[in-house]
Short mmCIF file of C-alpha atoms in Angstrom, two decimals:
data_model
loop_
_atom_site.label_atom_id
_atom_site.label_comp_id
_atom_site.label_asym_id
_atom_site.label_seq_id
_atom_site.Cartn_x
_atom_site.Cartn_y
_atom_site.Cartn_z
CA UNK A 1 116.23 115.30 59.63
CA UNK A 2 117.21 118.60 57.66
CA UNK A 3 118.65 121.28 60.29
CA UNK A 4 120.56 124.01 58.15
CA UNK A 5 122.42 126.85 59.49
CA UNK A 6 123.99 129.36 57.73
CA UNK A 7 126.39 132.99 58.55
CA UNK A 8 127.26 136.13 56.84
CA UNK A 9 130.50 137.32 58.70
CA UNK A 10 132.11 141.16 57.92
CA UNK A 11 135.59 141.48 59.48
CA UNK A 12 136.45 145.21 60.63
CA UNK A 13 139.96 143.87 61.43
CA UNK A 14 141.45 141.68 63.42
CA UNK A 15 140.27 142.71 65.93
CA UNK A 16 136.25 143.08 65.34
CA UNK A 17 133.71 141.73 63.32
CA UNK A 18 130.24 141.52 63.26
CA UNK A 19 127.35 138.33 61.94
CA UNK A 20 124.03 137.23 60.84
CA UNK A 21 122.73 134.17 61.59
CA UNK A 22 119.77 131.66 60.89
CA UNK A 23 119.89 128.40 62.07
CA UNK A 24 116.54 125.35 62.31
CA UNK A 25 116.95 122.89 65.23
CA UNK A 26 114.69 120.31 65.77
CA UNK A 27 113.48 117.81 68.86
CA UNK A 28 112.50 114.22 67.20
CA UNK A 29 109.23 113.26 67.60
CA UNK A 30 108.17 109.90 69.24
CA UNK A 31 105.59 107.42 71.28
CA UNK A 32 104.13 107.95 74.99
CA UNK A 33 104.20 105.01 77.16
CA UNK A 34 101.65 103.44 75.35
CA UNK A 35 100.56 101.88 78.99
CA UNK A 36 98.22 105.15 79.21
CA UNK A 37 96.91 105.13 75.80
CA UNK A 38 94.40 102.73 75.26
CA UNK A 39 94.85 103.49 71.21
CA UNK A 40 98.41 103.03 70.35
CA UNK A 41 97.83 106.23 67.54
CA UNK A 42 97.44 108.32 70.03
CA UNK A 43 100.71 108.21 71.86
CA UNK A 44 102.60 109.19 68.75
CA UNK A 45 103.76 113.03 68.59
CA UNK A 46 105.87 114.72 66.01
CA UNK A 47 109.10 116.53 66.09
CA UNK A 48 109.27 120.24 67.54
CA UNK A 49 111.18 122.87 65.74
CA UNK A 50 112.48 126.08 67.01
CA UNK A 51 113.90 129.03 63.97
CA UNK A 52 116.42 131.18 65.42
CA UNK A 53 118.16 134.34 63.55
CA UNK A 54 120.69 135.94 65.26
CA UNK A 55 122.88 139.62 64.59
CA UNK A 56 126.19 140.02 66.77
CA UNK A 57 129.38 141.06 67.07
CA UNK A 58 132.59 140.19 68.66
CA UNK A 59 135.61 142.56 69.30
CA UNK A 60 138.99 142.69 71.52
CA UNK A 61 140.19 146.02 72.63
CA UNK A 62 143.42 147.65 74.21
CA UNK A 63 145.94 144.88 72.97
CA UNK A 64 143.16 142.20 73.54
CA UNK A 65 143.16 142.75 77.05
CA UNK A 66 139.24 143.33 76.79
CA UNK A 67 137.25 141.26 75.10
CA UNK A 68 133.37 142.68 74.32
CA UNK A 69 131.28 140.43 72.21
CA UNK A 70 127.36 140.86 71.45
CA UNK A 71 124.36 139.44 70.23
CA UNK A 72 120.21 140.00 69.73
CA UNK A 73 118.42 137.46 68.62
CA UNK A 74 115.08 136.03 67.59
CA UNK A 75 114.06 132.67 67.63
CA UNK A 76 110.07 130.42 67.30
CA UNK A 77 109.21 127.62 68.93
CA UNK A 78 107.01 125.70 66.71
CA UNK A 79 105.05 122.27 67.82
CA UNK A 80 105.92 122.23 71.31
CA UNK A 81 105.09 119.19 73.06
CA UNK A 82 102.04 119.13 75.45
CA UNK A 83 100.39 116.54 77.58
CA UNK A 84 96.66 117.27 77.64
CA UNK A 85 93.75 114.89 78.73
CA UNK A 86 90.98 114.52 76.19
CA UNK A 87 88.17 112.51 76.23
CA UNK A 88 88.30 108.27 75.99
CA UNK A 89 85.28 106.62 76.37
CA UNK A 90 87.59 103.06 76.71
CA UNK A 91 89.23 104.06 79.48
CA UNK A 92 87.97 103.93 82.97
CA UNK A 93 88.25 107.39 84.07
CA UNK A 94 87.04 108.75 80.46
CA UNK A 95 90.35 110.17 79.85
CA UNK A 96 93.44 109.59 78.40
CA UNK A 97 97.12 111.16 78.57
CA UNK A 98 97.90 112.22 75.27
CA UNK A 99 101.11 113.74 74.22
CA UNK A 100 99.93 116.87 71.43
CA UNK A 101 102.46 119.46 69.31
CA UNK A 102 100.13 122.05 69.99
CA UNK A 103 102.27 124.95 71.37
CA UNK A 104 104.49 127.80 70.20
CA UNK A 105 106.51 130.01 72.07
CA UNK A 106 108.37 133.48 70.45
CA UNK A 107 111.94 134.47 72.19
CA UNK A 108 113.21 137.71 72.37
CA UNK A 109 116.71 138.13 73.42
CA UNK A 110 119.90 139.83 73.91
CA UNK A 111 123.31 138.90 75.57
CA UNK A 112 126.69 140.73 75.94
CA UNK A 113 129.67 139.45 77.72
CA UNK A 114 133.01 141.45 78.62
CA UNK A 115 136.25 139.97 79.84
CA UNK A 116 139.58 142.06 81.18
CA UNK A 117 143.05 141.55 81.98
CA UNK A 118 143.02 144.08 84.81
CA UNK A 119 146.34 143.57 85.63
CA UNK A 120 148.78 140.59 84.86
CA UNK A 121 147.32 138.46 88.14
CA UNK A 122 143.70 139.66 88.10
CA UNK A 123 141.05 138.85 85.65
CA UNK A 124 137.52 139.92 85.62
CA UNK A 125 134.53 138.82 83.55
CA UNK A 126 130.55 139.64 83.45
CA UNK A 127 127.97 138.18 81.20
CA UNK A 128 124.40 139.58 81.25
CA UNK A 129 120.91 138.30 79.03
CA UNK A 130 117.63 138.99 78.45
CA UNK A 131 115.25 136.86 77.64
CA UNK A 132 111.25 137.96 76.68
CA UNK A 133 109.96 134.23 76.14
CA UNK A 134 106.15 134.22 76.16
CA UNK A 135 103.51 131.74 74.71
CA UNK A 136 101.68 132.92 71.41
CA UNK A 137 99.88 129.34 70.83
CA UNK A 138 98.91 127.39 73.14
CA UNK A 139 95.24 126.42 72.96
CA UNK A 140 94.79 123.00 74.62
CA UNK A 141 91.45 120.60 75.21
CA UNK A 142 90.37 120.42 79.01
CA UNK A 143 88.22 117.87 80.67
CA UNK A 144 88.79 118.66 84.33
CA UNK A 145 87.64 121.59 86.02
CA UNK A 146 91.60 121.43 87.40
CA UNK A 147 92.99 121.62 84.52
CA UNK A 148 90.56 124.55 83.32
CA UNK A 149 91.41 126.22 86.59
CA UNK A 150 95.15 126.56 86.27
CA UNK A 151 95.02 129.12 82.92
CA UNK A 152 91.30 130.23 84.26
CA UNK A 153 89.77 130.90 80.56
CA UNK A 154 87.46 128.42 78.86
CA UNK A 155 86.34 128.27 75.02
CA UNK A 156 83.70 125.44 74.92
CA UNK A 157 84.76 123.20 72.12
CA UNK A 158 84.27 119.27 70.78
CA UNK A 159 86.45 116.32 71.09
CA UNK A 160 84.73 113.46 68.99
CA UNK A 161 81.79 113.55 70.74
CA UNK A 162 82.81 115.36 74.23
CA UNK A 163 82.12 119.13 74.73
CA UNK A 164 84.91 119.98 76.43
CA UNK A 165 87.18 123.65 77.21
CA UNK A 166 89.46 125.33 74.94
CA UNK A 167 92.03 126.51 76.77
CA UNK A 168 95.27 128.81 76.24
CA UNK A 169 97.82 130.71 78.32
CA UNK A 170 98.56 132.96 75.38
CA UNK A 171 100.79 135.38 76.61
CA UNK A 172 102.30 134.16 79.70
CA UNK A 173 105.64 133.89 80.33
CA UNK A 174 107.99 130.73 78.96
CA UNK A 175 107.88 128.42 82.43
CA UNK A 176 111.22 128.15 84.14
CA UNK A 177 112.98 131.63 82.04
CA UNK A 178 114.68 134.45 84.11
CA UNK A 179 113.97 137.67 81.92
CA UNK A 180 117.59 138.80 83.58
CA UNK A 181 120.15 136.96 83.91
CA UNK A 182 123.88 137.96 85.16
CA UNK A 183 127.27 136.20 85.56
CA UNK A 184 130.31 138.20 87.39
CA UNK A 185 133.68 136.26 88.03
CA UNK A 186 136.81 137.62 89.77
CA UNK A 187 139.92 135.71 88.88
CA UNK A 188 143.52 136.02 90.65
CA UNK A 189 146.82 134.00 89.56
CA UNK A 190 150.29 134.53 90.63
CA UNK A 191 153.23 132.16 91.17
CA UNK A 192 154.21 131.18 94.75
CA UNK A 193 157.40 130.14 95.88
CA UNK A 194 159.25 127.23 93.52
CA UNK A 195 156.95 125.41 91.42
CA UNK A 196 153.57 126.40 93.18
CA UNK A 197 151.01 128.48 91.36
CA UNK A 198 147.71 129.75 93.10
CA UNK A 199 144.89 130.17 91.40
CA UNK A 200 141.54 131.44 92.78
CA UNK A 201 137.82 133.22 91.83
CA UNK A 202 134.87 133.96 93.31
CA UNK A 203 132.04 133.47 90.98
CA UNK A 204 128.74 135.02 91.03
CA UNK A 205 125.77 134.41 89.24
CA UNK A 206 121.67 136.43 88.99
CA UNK A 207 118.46 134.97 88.13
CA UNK A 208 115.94 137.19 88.04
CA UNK A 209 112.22 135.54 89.04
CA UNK A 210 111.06 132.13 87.01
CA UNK A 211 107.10 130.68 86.83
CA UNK A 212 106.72 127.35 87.28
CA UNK A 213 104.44 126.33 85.07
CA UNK A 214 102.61 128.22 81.90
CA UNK A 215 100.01 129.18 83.88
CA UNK A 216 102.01 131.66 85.68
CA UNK A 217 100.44 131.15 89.40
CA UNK A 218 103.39 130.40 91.05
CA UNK A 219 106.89 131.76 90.76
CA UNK A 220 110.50 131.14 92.14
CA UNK A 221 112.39 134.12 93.71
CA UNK A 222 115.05 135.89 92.25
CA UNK A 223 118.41 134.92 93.83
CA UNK A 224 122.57 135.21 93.72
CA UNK A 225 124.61 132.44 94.46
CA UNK A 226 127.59 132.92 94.73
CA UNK A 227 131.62 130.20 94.81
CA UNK A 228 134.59 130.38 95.90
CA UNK A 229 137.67 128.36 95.23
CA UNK A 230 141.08 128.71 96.00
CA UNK A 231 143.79 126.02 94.24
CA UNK A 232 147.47 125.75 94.88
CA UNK A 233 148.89 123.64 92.55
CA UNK A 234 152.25 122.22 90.94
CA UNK A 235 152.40 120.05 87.64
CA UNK A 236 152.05 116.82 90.01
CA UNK A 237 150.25 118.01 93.22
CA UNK A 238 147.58 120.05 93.83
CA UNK A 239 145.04 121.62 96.90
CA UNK A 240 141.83 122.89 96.46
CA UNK A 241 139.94 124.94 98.72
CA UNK A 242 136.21 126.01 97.86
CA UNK A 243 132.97 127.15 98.92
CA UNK A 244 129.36 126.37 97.48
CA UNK A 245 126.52 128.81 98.34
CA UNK A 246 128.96 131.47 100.00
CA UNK A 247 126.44 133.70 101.51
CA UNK A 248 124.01 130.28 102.14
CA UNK A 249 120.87 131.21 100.08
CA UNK A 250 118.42 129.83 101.21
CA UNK A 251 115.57 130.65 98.18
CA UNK A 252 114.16 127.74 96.32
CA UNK A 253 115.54 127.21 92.54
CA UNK A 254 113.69 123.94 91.27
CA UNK A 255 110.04 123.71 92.01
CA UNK A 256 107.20 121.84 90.19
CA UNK A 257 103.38 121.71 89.73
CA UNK A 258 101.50 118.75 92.12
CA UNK A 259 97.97 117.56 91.92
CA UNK A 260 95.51 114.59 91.61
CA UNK A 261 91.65 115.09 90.13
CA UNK A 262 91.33 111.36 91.00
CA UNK A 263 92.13 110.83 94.56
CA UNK A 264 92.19 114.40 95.68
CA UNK A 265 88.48 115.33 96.84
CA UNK A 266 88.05 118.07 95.99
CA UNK A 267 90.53 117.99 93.23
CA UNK A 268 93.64 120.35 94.23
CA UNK A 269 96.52 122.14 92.87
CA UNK A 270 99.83 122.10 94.47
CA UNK A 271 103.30 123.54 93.82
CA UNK A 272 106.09 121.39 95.26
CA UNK A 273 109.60 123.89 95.85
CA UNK A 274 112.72 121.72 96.80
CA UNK A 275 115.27 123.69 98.97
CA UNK A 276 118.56 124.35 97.86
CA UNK A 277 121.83 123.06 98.84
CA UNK A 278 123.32 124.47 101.99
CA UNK A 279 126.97 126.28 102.09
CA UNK A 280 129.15 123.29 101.53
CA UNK A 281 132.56 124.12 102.09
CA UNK A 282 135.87 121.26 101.56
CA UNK A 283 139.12 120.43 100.80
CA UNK A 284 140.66 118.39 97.55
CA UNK A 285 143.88 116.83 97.25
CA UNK A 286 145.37 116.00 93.67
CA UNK A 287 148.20 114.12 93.07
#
C-alpha cells in the first residue's frame, strides 16, 4: 500500500518557519461478515483514501515564552465505506447488507494553537479549529421506504432487475464533526516546602453542535466540559486530587441512529443519546 507524504519547509529563523504539505492515507479494504451475504463477492469492499494538503506555520515569540503555530488545510475523502441494502432475490427478506465505497466527503479546515509562560509558575494554553466537512458523493441504492425517508430525496434507479431509489445526502454535514472546536488549559507549578512540588490545571474544552448521522435529522448539543486536578508530588510519593465534569454537564456527547423495517410495524426511526458521565471527583496515591 503506497501512502507518500512529502514537505517544503522555509525557515525565517530560529524562531519561525512556515510549510506545505501533501500527504495520501489510506483505510484497507476487506470482507463483511459473510453470514449476511448470501454471495460471498458481495461482502468484499476496497480500501478508502483520503488526500490532504496542508500550509502552516510555527513560531516562538518573546524569548520562546509564546509559542503560536498555524495551519489551513484541505483534504478528500475518496471511497468511503457505506452499508446499503440492495436487492437479493436469495435471501428471505429480498435484501442483503452490502458493504459499498460509494462516498466522498471534502474537509475544509483551519487550526491555531498558542501557549505562554505567563509568569515562571503559571502557564496558559488555547487551541481552536474549524472544520467545514460536508458530503459531495454520496448517492446510495434504497429498498425501504426507511431508508429513503432518512435523506428524503429519491432518484428511481435499477439494481439487476429491482427498481429501486437513488439516494444522496449531498451536502450535509460530515456525521459526528463540530465546525468549532476550542481547548483552554490553565497550568500552575511551584515548589512547596522540601522536596514537594504542586502541580495543578484546570482544563477546558468546546464542541460546537455534531449530527448524528448523514442525514442530518438529529443533532448533539454544543457543550464545555471542563477538569480539574491538583498533584503534590516528590520523586517517590505522590497525591492527586481531581475533578471530572466540574460544572456536571449534563448534555449528551455519543448518540446513534436506531431502527428495524422488519419487526417495527410501521417501520420507525429512532435516535438513541447515551448520557454522560456525572462529576466524578477522587483521590490517588502514588508511591
Amino acid at each position: 500500500m503506497f501512502t507518500p507524504r512529502a514537505m517544503l519547509k522555509y525557515k525565517f529563523s530560529d524562531e519561525a518557519n512556515v510549510y506545505l504539505s501533501y500527504a495520501k492515507g489510506k483505510k484497507p479494504g476487506g470482507y463483511l461478515n459473510v453470514a449476511v451475504v448470501t454471495d460471498t463477492k458481495l461482502a468484499r469492499y476496497n480500501p478508502e483514501q483520503i488526500d490532504t494538503i496542508e500550509l502552516g506555520f510555527k513560531s516562538s515569540w518573546l524569548d520562546k515564552r509564546v509559542r503560536l503555530n498555524g495551519a489551513v488545510f484541505k483534504s478528500t475523502n475518496k471511497d468511503r465505506l457505506n452499508q446499503v441494502l440492495i436487492p437479493d432475490a436469495t435471501s428471505p427478506q429480498g435484501v442483503v447488507t452490502q458493504a459499498v465505497n460509494i462516498g466522498e466527503v471534502k474537509i475544509d479546515g483551519a487550526e491555531f494553537e498558542l501557549t505562554t509562560a505567563v509568569t515562571e509558575h503559571v502557564r496558559a494554553s488555547l487551541a481552536y479549529t474549524y472544520l467545514k466537512a460536508r458530503y459531495t458523493e454520496s448517492d446510495a441504492p434504497q429498498t425501504t421506504a426507511f431508508a429513503v425517508a432518512g435523506p428524503g430525496n429519491c432518484r428511481v434507479g435499477t439494481v439487476g432487475p429491482q427498481v429501486v431509489c437513488i439516494t444522496n445526502t449531498n451536502g450535509n454535514e460530515l456525521d459526528f464533526s463540530a465546525k468549532n472546536s476550542l481547548s483552554a488549559s490553565l497550568a500552575y507549578t511551584t515548589q512547596l516546602t522540601g522536596e514537594w512540588k504542586l502541580d495543578s490545571s484546570l482544563d477546558a474544552q468546546y464542541r460546537s453542535r455534531r449530527f448524528v448521522d448523514a442525514t442530518n435529522l438529529f443533532a448533539l448539543p454544543s457543550y464545555v466540559n471542563l477538569d480539574l486536578q491538583v498533584t503534590a508530588s516528590t520523586e517517590k510519593y505522590g497525591v492527586t486530587f481531581y475533578v471530572k465534569n466540574l460544572t456536571d454537564d449534563d448534555k449528551p456527547k455519543s448518540a446513534q441512529t436506531s431502527g428495524d423495517n422488519y419487526t417495527l410495524v410501521p417501520p420507525q426511526l429512532a435516535y438513541t443519546a447515551y448520557a454522560p458521565d456525572k462529576r466524578q471527583f477522587g483521590l490517588r496515591l502514588n508511591v
